[in-house]
């Protein structure tokens, strides 16, 4: 049985092992695959594993040997799941693997805004402390989180984890979610409507999926309803934010700081307005990527394939 991994590099740049897949068939791994190479590289393989390489109807028509598709991610929009279903090809995804990592990363971004550890380290190494007339200095306002309000838009797995971390820092948590689990409420956590969240939060953190109802949820109208000096964190999906409006909020000083791990189009395009926005930290979609999370993802991908081979496929998104 031939297994083709079309774009294995971001999942495993060399620090993990493909042996789980190797033990199940004849494995060929490509780091990345261009559009024109998709069909020839799949050839007569039965098992196709993809992360972001698109598998559309034409691919399924041209490669009738395909029996199973595994997606190395939670989001599976790169696969035409209906076209796969028409051919009885199950498509399995990884429903969850990086909850703790993404919640932790939310706080890596927030703590960077509160303390600018990296910039202060650079200032010290460049001699600024050596020549300082006082015993200490700081180049940016330093922020204590205790007592501030952490507003989560989306309070699912990652939102709840981030909410727990916020409570550990002494923050009050408010959450806006279409589906509320009232059992999660306590003296430091309560559900609110969106307008209340916008009005009361010192920090707004996005943890909802990208849906028609959430596309552009941070825009000039919602920004106008926020506290002056609010901090915005996005580790979810870039299009949740209208980037021009975020930039304007940063330029005007309405928003104190923003940190985004995701942008509207990835890799980031050179004309993305956030690249030239003040007080805006941008990282290259890495919240999910600690080795521990990627190992978990890989282990689940292998067990998904094992389940399919045993006749009981799991995590099937087109069942
Ligand atoms: P989840 O499904 O557990 O939680 C999402 C929550 O959003 C749910 O509680 C849902 O009810 C809520 N929601 C749905 N529609 C809403 C709406 N219109 N308004 C408010 N809330 C709404 O998902 P999760 O595992 O917590 O992941 C959240 C998001 O994080 C994912 O959708 C993904 O976009 C993102 N993510 C990013 C990375 C990264 O590396 N940066 C990694 C993994 C996930």
Short mmCIF file of C-alpha atoms and ligand atoms in Angstrom, two decimals:
data_model
loop_
_atom_site.label_atom_id
_atom_site.label_comp_id
_atom_site.label_asym_id
_atom_site.label_seq_id
_atom_site.Cartn_x
_atom_site.Cartn_y
_atom_site.Cartn_z
CA UNK A 1 0.00 0.00 0.00
CA UNK A 2 1.48 3.33 -1.09
CA UNK A 3 1.20 6.32 1.26
CA UNK A 4 2.05 9.81 -0.05
CA UNK A 5 2.54 12.77 2.26
CA UNK A 6 2.31 15.85 0.05
CA UNK A 7 3.56 18.56 2.40
CA UNK A 8 5.20 17.13 5.50
CA UNK A 9 7.70 19.90 6.27
CA UNK A 10 5.78 22.21 8.61
CA UNK A 11 4.53 19.23 10.63
CA UNK A 12 7.91 17.50 10.72
CA UNK A 13 10.90 19.62 9.67
CA UNK A 14 13.16 16.79 10.87
CA UNK A 15 12.67 16.64 14.63
CA UNK A 16 9.94 13.95 14.55
CA UNK A 17 9.77 10.49 13.01
CA UNK A 18 7.54 9.28 10.18
CA UNK A 19 7.96 5.67 11.37
CA UNK A 20 4.30 5.36 12.39
CA UNK A 21 3.29 5.80 8.72
CA UNK A 22 6.30 3.80 7.48
CA UNK A 23 5.11 0.80 9.49
CA UNK A 24 1.76 0.88 7.65
CA UNK A 25 2.91 0.97 4.02
CA UNK A 26 5.37 2.17 1.40
CA UNK A 27 5.82 5.82 2.40
CA UNK A 28 6.89 8.76 0.22
CA UNK A 29 7.20 12.12 1.96
CA UNK A 30 7.44 15.45 0.13
CA UNK A 31 8.30 18.61 2.07
CA UNK A 32 5.91 20.66 -0.06
CA UNK A 33 4.03 20.13 -3.35
CA UNK A 34 3.19 22.69 -6.01
CA UNK A 35 -0.21 22.62 -7.68
CA UNK A 36 1.09 21.11 -10.93
CA UNK A 37 2.86 18.28 -9.08
CA UNK A 38 -0.12 17.10 -6.99
CA UNK A 39 -1.54 14.56 -9.46
CA UNK A 40 1.79 13.08 -10.66
CA UNK A 41 3.05 12.74 -7.10
CA UNK A 42 -0.08 10.95 -5.91
CA UNK A 43 0.04 8.69 -8.98
CA UNK A 44 -1.39 5.32 -7.96
CA UNK A 45 -1.13 5.83 -4.18
CA UNK A 46 -4.03 4.62 -2.05
CA UNK A 47 -3.39 6.81 0.94
CA UNK A 48 -2.88 10.58 0.63
CA UNK A 49 -1.85 12.75 3.56
CA UNK A 50 -2.06 16.53 3.22
CA UNK A 51 -1.71 19.53 5.46
CA UNK A 52 -2.39 22.54 3.22
CA UNK A 53 -2.01 21.06 -0.29
CA UNK A 54 -5.44 21.24 -1.95
CA UNK A 55 -7.21 18.06 -3.08
CA UNK A 56 -10.06 19.02 -5.39
CA UNK A 57 -12.45 17.08 -7.61
CA UNK A 58 -9.93 16.99 -10.48
CA UNK A 59 -7.38 15.26 -8.24
CA UNK A 60 -9.90 12.59 -7.22
CA UNK A 61 -10.90 12.10 -10.88
CA UNK A 62 -7.28 11.83 -12.02
CA UNK A 63 -6.19 9.50 -9.17
CA UNK A 64 -8.84 6.76 -8.89
CA UNK A 65 -6.55 4.67 -6.65
CA UNK A 66 -7.10 7.00 -3.67
CA UNK A 67 -8.91 5.15 -0.87
CA UNK A 68 -8.31 7.41 2.13
CA UNK A 69 -7.29 11.01 2.81
CA UNK A 70 -5.72 12.11 6.09
CA UNK A 71 -5.48 15.81 6.90
CA UNK A 72 -2.57 16.82 9.15
CA UNK A 73 -4.61 19.64 10.70
CA UNK A 74 -7.93 20.44 12.31
CA UNK A 75 -9.21 22.55 9.39
CA UNK A 76 -9.95 20.45 6.31
CA UNK A 77 -11.15 23.10 3.85
CA UNK A 78 -8.23 22.20 1.53
CA UNK A 79 -10.04 18.96 0.64
CA UNK A 80 -13.21 18.81 -1.47
CA UNK A 81 -14.88 16.47 1.01
CA UNK A 82 -18.02 16.07 -1.09
CA UNK A 83 -15.99 14.97 -4.13
CA UNK A 84 -14.21 12.49 -1.84
CA UNK A 85 -17.52 11.26 -0.44
CA UNK A 86 -18.91 10.64 -3.94
CA UNK A 87 -16.05 8.15 -4.35
CA UNK A 88 -16.51 6.67 -0.85
CA UNK A 89 -13.18 8.10 0.27
CA UNK A 90 -13.20 8.93 3.99
CA UNK A 91 -11.38 12.12 4.95
CA UNK A 92 -10.10 12.20 8.53
CA UNK A 93 -8.81 15.26 10.39
CA UNK A 94 -7.18 15.92 13.79
CA UNK A 95 -9.96 17.43 15.90
CA UNK A 96 -7.67 18.69 18.65
CA UNK A 97 -3.97 18.51 19.48
CA UNK A 98 -2.66 21.93 20.43
CA UNK A 99 -5.13 23.38 22.92
CA UNK A 100 -2.56 23.93 25.68
CA UNK A 101 0.04 25.26 23.26
CA UNK A 102 -2.27 27.87 21.70
CA UNK A 103 -3.52 29.04 25.10
CA UNK A 104 0.08 29.30 26.32
CA UNK A 105 1.02 31.25 23.19
CA UNK A 106 -1.82 33.70 23.80
CA UNK A 107 -0.04 34.57 27.04
CA UNK A 108 3.39 34.63 25.39
CA UNK A 109 2.02 37.43 23.20
CA UNK A 110 0.21 39.18 26.04
CA UNK A 111 3.23 39.03 28.38
CA UNK A 112 5.46 40.42 25.63
CA UNK A 113 3.13 43.42 25.44
CA UNK A 114 3.15 43.76 29.24
CA UNK A 115 6.94 43.57 29.69
CA UNK A 116 8.77 43.70 26.31
CA UNK A 117 11.29 41.18 27.63
CA UNK A 118 13.01 40.80 24.25
CA UNK A 119 13.40 44.55 23.69
CA UNK A 120 14.72 45.15 27.22
CA UNK A 121 17.24 42.33 26.76
CA UNK A 122 18.39 43.98 23.51
CA UNK A 123 18.69 47.37 25.27
CA UNK A 124 20.83 45.84 28.03
CA UNK A 125 23.09 44.04 25.54
CA UNK A 126 23.56 47.28 23.60
CA UNK A 127 24.95 49.00 26.71
CA UNK A 128 21.98 51.05 27.87
CA UNK A 129 22.01 49.60 31.42
CA UNK A 130 25.79 49.97 31.77
CA UNK A 131 25.49 53.69 31.11
CA UNK A 132 22.27 54.15 33.11
CA UNK A 133 22.46 56.69 35.99
CA UNK A 134 19.84 54.70 37.93
CA UNK A 135 19.80 51.09 39.12
CA UNK A 136 17.13 50.21 36.57
CA UNK A 137 15.33 51.57 33.54
CA UNK A 138 12.41 50.58 31.36
CA UNK A 139 11.68 51.72 27.83
CA UNK A 140 7.99 50.88 27.70
CA UNK A 141 5.13 51.06 30.16
CA UNK A 142 5.06 47.85 32.25
CA UNK A 143 1.63 46.36 32.82
CA UNK A 144 0.33 44.21 35.69
CA UNK A 145 -2.49 41.90 34.63
CA UNK A 146 -3.99 41.18 38.07
CA UNK A 147 -7.37 42.84 38.43
CA UNK A 148 -7.75 43.49 34.69
CA UNK A 149 -10.47 41.95 32.54
CA UNK A 150 -9.70 39.29 29.93
CA UNK A 151 -12.42 39.07 27.29
CA UNK A 152 -12.60 35.88 25.23
CA UNK A 153 -14.53 35.87 21.98
CA UNK A 154 -15.17 32.12 21.63
CA UNK A 155 -14.99 30.05 24.82
CA UNK A 156 -14.34 26.55 23.53
CA UNK A 157 -11.29 24.40 24.19
CA UNK A 158 -8.60 27.05 23.64
CA UNK A 159 -10.67 29.92 25.02
CA UNK A 160 -11.35 28.01 28.26
CA UNK A 161 -7.66 27.14 28.62
CA UNK A 162 -6.67 30.77 28.04
CA UNK A 163 -9.39 31.80 30.51
CA UNK A 164 -7.89 29.50 33.17
CA UNK A 165 -4.44 31.01 32.61
CA UNK A 166 -5.94 34.51 32.84
CA UNK A 167 -7.50 33.59 36.20
CA UNK A 168 -4.08 32.35 37.38
CA UNK A 169 -2.77 35.86 36.65
CA UNK A 170 -5.55 37.29 38.81
CA UNK A 171 -7.62 38.53 35.87
CA UNK A 172 -11.39 38.49 35.66
CA UNK A 173 -12.63 36.56 32.64
CA UNK A 174 -15.65 37.43 30.54
CA UNK A 175 -16.60 35.38 27.51
CA UNK A 176 -18.84 35.80 24.51
CA UNK A 177 -19.83 32.50 22.93
CA UNK A 178 -22.86 31.42 20.92
CA UNK A 179 -23.00 28.20 22.95
CA UNK A 180 -22.70 28.76 26.68
CA UNK A 181 -21.83 26.16 29.30
CA UNK A 182 -23.06 27.88 32.45
CA UNK A 183 -21.24 25.31 34.60
CA UNK A 184 -17.99 27.08 33.69
CA UNK A 185 -19.10 30.30 35.37
CA UNK A 186 -17.61 31.23 38.76
CA UNK A 187 -16.85 34.42 40.68
CA UNK A 188 -14.04 35.21 38.22
CA UNK A 189 -15.68 34.01 34.99
CA UNK A 190 -18.99 34.89 33.43
CA UNK A 191 -20.60 34.89 30.01
CA UNK A 192 -21.63 38.25 28.57
CA UNK A 193 -23.03 39.54 25.30
CA UNK A 194 -20.63 40.90 22.69
CA UNK A 195 -21.26 44.58 23.45
CA UNK A 196 -20.56 44.03 27.16
CA UNK A 197 -17.36 42.18 26.32
CA UNK A 198 -16.23 45.00 24.04
CA UNK A 199 -17.03 47.65 26.66
CA UNK A 200 -15.50 45.93 29.71
CA UNK A 201 -12.38 44.12 28.46
CA UNK A 202 -8.84 45.39 29.01
CA UNK A 203 -7.61 42.53 26.82
CA UNK A 204 -9.68 41.00 24.01
CA UNK A 205 -8.51 37.57 22.85
CA UNK A 206 -10.02 35.82 19.83
CA UNK A 207 -10.73 32.08 20.15
CA UNK A 208 -13.74 31.53 17.87
CA UNK A 209 -13.58 29.73 14.52
CA UNK A 210 -13.71 31.60 11.23
CA UNK A 211 -17.35 31.47 10.13
CA UNK A 212 -19.59 33.85 8.18
CA UNK A 213 -20.82 35.06 11.59
CA UNK A 214 -17.29 35.80 12.88
CA UNK A 215 -15.59 37.04 9.70
CA UNK A 216 -14.48 40.63 10.44
CA UNK A 217 -15.86 40.54 13.99
CA UNK A 218 -13.14 43.03 14.94
CA UNK A 219 -13.93 46.05 12.76
CA UNK A 220 -14.27 49.81 13.07
CA UNK A 221 -17.72 49.53 14.70
CA UNK A 222 -16.71 46.95 17.31
CA UNK A 223 -13.40 48.76 17.94
CA UNK A 224 -15.38 51.96 18.64
CA UNK A 225 -17.21 50.10 21.42
CA UNK A 226 -13.97 49.03 23.14
CA UNK A 227 -12.22 50.66 26.09
CA UNK A 228 -9.56 53.21 25.22
CA UNK A 229 -6.17 51.53 25.49
CA UNK A 230 -7.47 48.00 24.89
CA UNK A 231 -5.08 45.18 23.93
CA UNK A 232 -6.17 42.78 21.16
CA UNK A 233 -4.71 39.27 20.72
CA UNK A 234 -5.52 37.02 17.75
CA UNK A 235 -4.30 33.42 17.77
CA UNK A 236 -7.37 32.13 15.93
CA UNK A 237 -7.78 33.13 12.28
CA UNK A 238 -6.66 36.28 10.44
CA UNK A 239 -9.95 37.22 8.73
CA UNK A 240 -11.63 37.63 12.14
CA UNK A 241 -10.04 41.09 12.06
CA UNK A 242 -10.52 43.82 9.44
CA UNK A 243 -6.84 44.63 9.34
CA UNK A 244 -7.19 48.20 7.99
CA UNK A 245 -9.54 48.99 10.89
CA UNK A 246 -7.14 47.48 13.42
CA UNK A 247 -4.30 49.54 11.98
CA UNK A 248 -6.39 52.71 12.25
CA UNK A 249 -7.23 51.90 15.87
CA UNK A 250 -3.51 51.47 16.62
CA UNK A 251 -2.55 54.67 14.77
CA UNK A 252 -5.26 56.65 16.60
CA UNK A 253 -4.16 55.19 19.96
CA UNK A 254 -7.63 53.81 20.64
CA UNK A 255 -5.99 50.39 20.77
CA UNK A 256 -2.81 50.32 22.88
CA UNK A 257 -1.30 47.19 21.37
CA UNK A 258 -2.19 44.21 19.21
CA UNK A 259 -0.49 40.86 18.74
CA UNK A 260 -1.52 38.50 15.96
CA UNK A 261 -0.25 35.02 15.13
CA UNK A 262 -2.55 34.82 12.10
CA UNK A 263 -3.33 37.25 9.28
CA UNK A 264 -5.85 37.53 6.46
CA UNK A 265 -3.60 35.87 3.89
CA UNK A 266 -0.72 33.54 4.80
CA UNK A 267 2.19 33.76 4.26
CA UNK A 268 1.70 37.47 4.98
CA UNK A 269 1.60 39.64 1.85
CA UNK A 270 3.96 42.59 1.68
CA UNK A 271 1.08 45.08 1.52
CA UNK A 272 -0.61 43.76 4.69
CA UNK A 273 -1.52 46.93 6.62
CA UNK A 274 -0.42 45.41 9.94
CA UNK A 275 3.21 45.29 8.75
CA UNK A 276 3.29 49.09 9.00
CA UNK A 277 0.98 49.50 12.00
CA UNK A 278 2.49 50.84 15.23
CA UNK A 279 2.43 48.70 18.40
CA UNK A 280 1.61 45.52 16.52
CA UNK A 281 3.39 42.21 17.08
CA UNK A 282 3.06 39.69 14.24
CA UNK A 283 4.25 36.08 14.41
CA UNK A 284 4.11 33.50 11.58
CA UNK A 285 1.22 31.20 12.66
CA UNK A 286 3.27 29.28 15.21
CA UNK A 287 0.95 28.96 18.20
CA UNK A 288 0.20 25.33 17.26
CA UNK A 289 3.78 24.31 16.61
CA UNK A 290 5.66 23.24 19.77
CA UNK A 291 7.20 19.81 19.20
CA UNK A 292 4.88 18.26 21.79
CA UNK A 293 1.80 19.42 19.86
CA UNK A 294 3.16 18.32 16.50
CA UNK A 295 4.05 14.89 17.93
CA UNK A 296 0.49 14.57 19.27
CA UNK A 297 -0.87 15.57 15.85
CA UNK A 298 1.32 13.01 14.08
CA UNK A 299 0.36 10.23 16.53
CA UNK A 300 -3.35 10.98 15.95
CA UNK A 301 -2.84 11.05 12.16
CA UNK A 302 -1.23 7.60 12.32
CA UNK A 303 -3.97 6.21 14.57
CA UNK A 304 -6.58 7.68 12.18
CA UNK A 305 -5.01 5.67 9.35
CA UNK A 306 -4.78 2.54 11.53
CA UNK A 307 -8.47 2.90 12.37
CA UNK A 308 -9.32 3.18 8.66
CA UNK A 309 -7.21 0.10 7.84
CA UNK A 310 -8.97 -1.85 10.60
CA UNK A 311 -12.30 -1.05 8.94
CA UNK A 312 -13.47 1.44 11.58
CA UNK A 313 -12.38 4.91 10.42
CA UNK A 314 -12.44 7.67 13.05
CA UNK A 315 -12.46 11.48 12.94
CA UNK A 316 -14.16 11.28 9.54
CA UNK A 317 -15.36 14.71 8.41
CA UNK A 318 -17.36 13.53 5.39
CA UNK A 319 -19.12 10.51 6.90
P1 LIG B 1 -13.57 25.03 19.73
O1 LIG B 1 -14.48 24.55 18.66
O2 LIG B 1 -13.30 24.16 20.91
O3 LIG B 1 -14.08 26.45 20.29
C1 LIG B 1 -14.60 27.46 19.46
C2 LIG B 1 -15.67 28.18 20.25
O4 LIG B 1 -16.13 29.28 19.45
C3 LIG B 1 -16.88 27.29 20.55
O5 LIG B 1 -17.16 27.33 21.94
C4 LIG B 1 -18.00 27.91 19.74
O6 LIG B 1 -19.27 27.82 20.38
C5 LIG B 1 -17.53 29.35 19.65
N1 LIG B 1 -18.20 30.08 18.57
C6 LIG B 1 -18.67 29.59 17.39
N2 LIG B 1 -19.26 30.59 16.68
C7 LIG B 1 -19.16 31.70 17.45
C8 LIG B 1 -19.59 33.03 17.27
N3 LIG B 1 -20.23 33.41 16.15
N4 LIG B 1 -19.33 33.91 18.23
C9 LIG B 1 -18.68 33.54 19.36
N5 LIG B 1 -18.25 32.29 19.59
C10 LIG B 1 -18.49 31.38 18.64
O7 LIG B 1 -12.20 25.41 18.98
P2 LIG B 1 -10.77 25.55 19.66
O8 LIG B 1 -10.06 24.24 19.63
O9 LIG B 1 -10.89 26.30 20.92
O10 LIG B 1 -10.04 26.47 18.56
C11 LIG B 1 -10.44 27.82 18.37
C12 LIG B 1 -9.78 28.38 17.12
O11 LIG B 1 -8.37 28.46 17.32
C13 LIG B 1 -9.91 27.48 15.89
O12 LIG B 1 -11.13 27.70 15.22
C14 LIG B 1 -8.74 27.89 15.04
O13 LIG B 1 -9.17 28.91 14.18
C15 LIG B 1 -7.75 28.47 16.04
N6 LIG B 1 -6.46 27.74 16.12
C16 LIG B 1 -5.32 28.42 15.87
C17 LIG B 1 -4.09 27.77 15.96
C18 LIG B 1 -2.77 28.51 15.72
O14 LIG B 1 -1.73 27.87 15.53
N7 LIG B 1 -2.73 29.84 15.75
C19 LIG B 1 -4.05 26.41 16.29
C20 LIG B 1 -5.26 25.74 16.56
C21 LIG B 1 -6.46 26.41 16.46
#
